PDB file of C-alpha atoms in Angstrom:
ATOM      1  CA  MET W   1     -17.969  31.752 -59.214  1.00  0.00           C
ATOM      2  CA  THR W   2     -16.188  35.038 -58.674  1.00  0.00           C
ATOM      3  CA  HIS W   3     -17.070  37.112 -55.662  1.00  0.00           C
ATOM      4  CA  PHE W   4     -15.910  40.340 -54.062  1.00  0.00           C
ATOM      5  CA  GLN W   5     -12.812  39.802 -51.905  1.00  0.00           C
ATOM      6  CA  GLY W   6     -12.090  43.394 -50.929  1.00  0.00           C
ATOM      7  CA  TRP W   7     -14.089  43.333 -47.713  1.00  0.00           C
ATOM      8  CA  ASP W   8     -12.413  44.168 -44.395  1.00  0.00           C
ATOM      9  CA  ILE W   9     -11.866  41.183 -42.099  1.00  0.00           C
ATOM     10  CA  GLU W  10     -11.070  43.503 -39.182  1.00  0.00           C
ATOM     11  CA  LYS W  11     -14.666  44.721 -38.965  1.00  0.00           C
ATOM     12  CA  TYR W  12     -15.581  41.327 -37.496  1.00  0.00           C
ATOM     13  CA  LYS W  13     -13.267  41.638 -34.493  1.00  0.00           C
ATOM     14  CA  CYS W  14     -15.260  42.019 -31.290  1.00  0.00           C
ATOM     15  CA  ASP W  15     -13.982  44.281 -28.512  1.00  0.00           C
ATOM     16  CA  HIS W  16     -14.512  41.581 -25.885  1.00  0.00           C
ATOM     17  CA  GLU W  17     -12.863  38.810 -27.899  1.00  0.00           C
ATOM     18  CA  PRO W  18      -9.524  37.495 -26.552  1.00  0.00           C
ATOM     19  CA  SER W  19      -6.669  38.221 -28.943  1.00  0.00           C
ATOM     20  CA  HIS W  20      -5.757  34.555 -29.461  1.00  0.00           C
ATOM     21  CA  HIS W  21      -9.365  33.792 -30.436  1.00  0.00           C
ATOM     22  CA  TRP W  22      -9.378  36.652 -32.926  1.00  0.00           C
ATOM     23  CA  GLN W  23      -6.003  35.673 -34.394  1.00  0.00           C
ATOM     24  CA  LEU W  24      -7.200  32.142 -35.151  1.00  0.00           C
ATOM     25  CA  LYS W  25     -10.441  33.308 -36.750  1.00  0.00           C
ATOM     26  CA  LYS W  26      -8.691  36.112 -38.658  1.00  0.00           C
ATOM     27  CA  GLU W  27      -6.057  33.798 -40.117  1.00  0.00           C
ATOM     28  CA  PHE W  28      -8.772  31.298 -41.034  1.00  0.00           C
ATOM     29  CA  MET W  29     -10.641  34.022 -42.948  1.00  0.00           C
ATOM     30  CA  GLU W  30      -7.470  35.288 -44.628  1.00  0.00           C
ATOM     31  CA  ARG W  31      -6.583  31.787 -45.815  1.00  0.00           C
ATOM     32  CA  ASN W  32     -10.047  31.090 -47.217  1.00  0.00           C
ATOM     33  CA  LYS W  33     -11.202  34.521 -48.406  1.00  0.00           C
ATOM     34  CA  ASP W  34     -10.950  33.479 -52.052  1.00  0.00           C
ATOM     35  CA  ARG W  35     -13.112  30.375 -51.564  1.00  0.00           C
ATOM     36  CA  PHE W  36     -16.293  31.761 -49.963  1.00  0.00           C
ATOM     37  CA  GLU W  37     -18.460  34.832 -49.935  1.00  0.00           C
ATOM     38  CA  GLU W  38     -18.071  37.145 -46.961  1.00  0.00           C
ATOM     39  CA  HIS W  39     -21.120  36.069 -44.952  1.00  0.00           C
ATOM     40  CA  GLN W  40     -20.362  32.369 -45.443  1.00  0.00           C
ATOM     41  CA  LEU W  41     -16.729  32.705 -44.415  1.00  0.00           C
ATOM     42  CA  VAL W  42     -17.543  34.723 -41.301  1.00  0.00           C
ATOM     43  CA  CYS W  43     -20.009  32.006 -40.236  1.00  0.00           C
ATOM     44  CA  LEU W  44     -17.399  29.314 -40.855  1.00  0.00           C
ATOM     45  CA  ALA W  45     -14.799  31.249 -38.840  1.00  0.00           C
ATOM     46  CA  ASN W  46     -17.225  31.569 -35.944  1.00  0.00           C
ATOM     47  CA  THR W  47     -17.975  27.867 -36.212  1.00  0.00           C
ATOM     48  CA  LEU W  48     -14.248  27.130 -36.011  1.00  0.00           C
ATOM     49  CA  GLY W  49     -14.074  29.323 -32.908  1.00  0.00           C
ATOM     50  CA  ASN W  50     -16.986  27.496 -31.299  1.00  0.00           C
ATOM     51  CA  ILE W  51     -15.319  24.149 -31.954  1.00  0.00           C
ATOM     52  CA  GLU W  52     -11.869  25.163 -30.709  1.00  0.00           C
ATOM     53  CA  PHE W  53     -12.766  27.435 -27.795  1.00  0.00           C
ATOM     54  CA  MET W  54     -15.986  25.927 -26.498  1.00  0.00           C
ATOM     55  CA  GLY W  55     -15.816  22.323 -27.632  1.00  0.00           C
ATOM     56  CA  CYS W  56     -18.989  22.547 -29.733  1.00  0.00           C
ATOM     57  CA  GLN W  57     -19.782  19.792 -32.181  1.00  0.00           C
ATOM     58  CA  TYR W  58     -21.657  20.098 -35.458  1.00  0.00           C
ATOM     59  CA  PRO W  59     -22.972  17.695 -38.107  1.00  0.00           C
ATOM     60  CA  GLN W  60     -20.167  15.574 -39.549  1.00  0.00           C
ATOM     61  CA  ASP W  61     -20.204  17.348 -42.931  1.00  0.00           C
ATOM     62  CA  THR W  62     -19.635  20.680 -41.175  1.00  0.00           C
ATOM     63  CA  MET W  63     -16.875  19.238 -38.982  1.00  0.00           C
ATOM     64  CA  ASN W  64     -15.166  17.794 -42.073  1.00  0.00           C
ATOM     65  CA  LEU W  65     -15.349  21.124 -43.922  1.00  0.00           C
ATOM     66  CA  ILE W  66     -13.917  23.051 -40.969  1.00  0.00           C
ATOM     67  CA  GLN W  67     -11.162  20.466 -40.591  1.00  0.00           C
ATOM     68  CA  GLU W  68     -10.268  20.760 -44.289  1.00  0.00           C
ATOM     69  CA  LEU W  69     -10.294  24.570 -44.289  1.00  0.00           C
ATOM     70  CA  SER W  70      -8.234  24.855 -41.107  1.00  0.00           C
ATOM     71  CA  MET W  71      -5.617  22.219 -41.952  1.00  0.00           C
ATOM     72  CA  GLY W  72      -2.338  23.193 -40.276  1.00  0.00           C
ATOM     73  CA  LEU W  73      -3.792  26.337 -38.744  1.00  0.00           C
ATOM     74  CA  VAL W  74      -5.495  24.563 -35.862  1.00  0.00           C
ATOM     75  CA  ASP W  75      -2.429  22.424 -35.130  1.00  0.00           C
ATOM     76  CA  ASP W  76      -0.278  25.548 -34.776  1.00  0.00           C
ATOM     77  CA  PHE W  77      -2.890  27.141 -32.514  1.00  0.00           C
ATOM     78  CA  ARG W  78      -3.151  24.057 -30.289  1.00  0.00           C
ATOM     79  CA  ASP W  79       0.636  23.817 -29.987  1.00  0.00           C
ATOM     80  CA  ALA W  80       0.821  27.466 -28.924  1.00  0.00           C
ATOM     81  CA  GLN W  81      -1.875  26.896 -26.287  1.00  0.00           C
ATOM     82  CA  LYS W  82      -0.208  23.860 -24.661  1.00  0.00           C
ATOM     83  CA  GLY W  83       1.947  25.918 -22.318  1.00  0.00           C
ATOM     84  CA  LYS W  84      -0.865  28.215 -21.260  1.00  0.00           C
ATOM     85  CA  LEU W  85      -3.077  27.936 -18.217  1.00  0.00           C
ATOM     86  CA  GLN W  86      -5.582  25.107 -18.528  1.00  0.00           C
ATOM     87  CA  ARG W  87      -9.001  25.102 -16.884  1.00  0.00           C
ATOM     88  CA  THR W  88      -9.874  22.218 -14.620  1.00  0.00           C
ATOM     89  CA  PHE W  89     -13.501  21.450 -14.004  1.00  0.00           C
ATOM     90  CA  VAL W  90     -14.452  20.069 -10.603  1.00  0.00           C
ATOM     91  CA  SER W  91     -17.919  18.987  -9.602  1.00  0.00           C
ATOM     92  CA  GLY W  92     -19.637  20.997  -6.900  1.00  0.00           C
ATOM     93  CA  SER W  93     -19.729  18.038  -4.524  1.00  0.00           C
ATOM     94  CA  ASP W  94     -15.979  17.403  -4.937  1.00  0.00           C
ATOM     95  CA  ALA W  95     -15.219  21.054  -4.263  1.00  0.00           C
ATOM     96  CA  ALA W  96     -17.421  21.037  -1.148  1.00  0.00           C
ATOM     97  CA  ASN W  97     -15.829  17.815   0.136  1.00  0.00           C
ATOM     98  CA  ARG W  98     -12.323  19.201  -0.373  1.00  0.00           C
ATOM     99  CA  LYS W  99     -13.232  22.388   1.463  1.00  0.00           C
ATOM    100  CA  VAL W 100     -14.758  20.498   4.387  1.00  0.00           C
ATOM    101  CA  ASN W 101     -11.951  17.958   4.576  1.00  0.00           C
ATOM    102  CA  ARG W 102      -9.216  20.477   3.630  1.00  0.00           C
ATOM    103  CA  LYS W 103      -7.564  18.080   1.229  1.00  0.00           C
TER     104      LYS W 103
END
């Protein structure tokens, strides 16, 4: 099926979106623009973002499709993020105990 590919990817960039998030989603859309219609590809790019940035999980068929479409792209992104600041989650009780005990 042939579909219109002349749509502007940039119109989907959100003002509040971190640049590294946008770059991953933008490159994903650029790589796959010829394979899906606009609305489908934008949804898939957002799904990729949810998986990579928030740790969301989806049905296995969806995860497999995203993995196939982002082959190589996600590996490059993860490698670039390795040296960046990582968040550490601490339970509330651990934080309170450390504050009280000053450890």
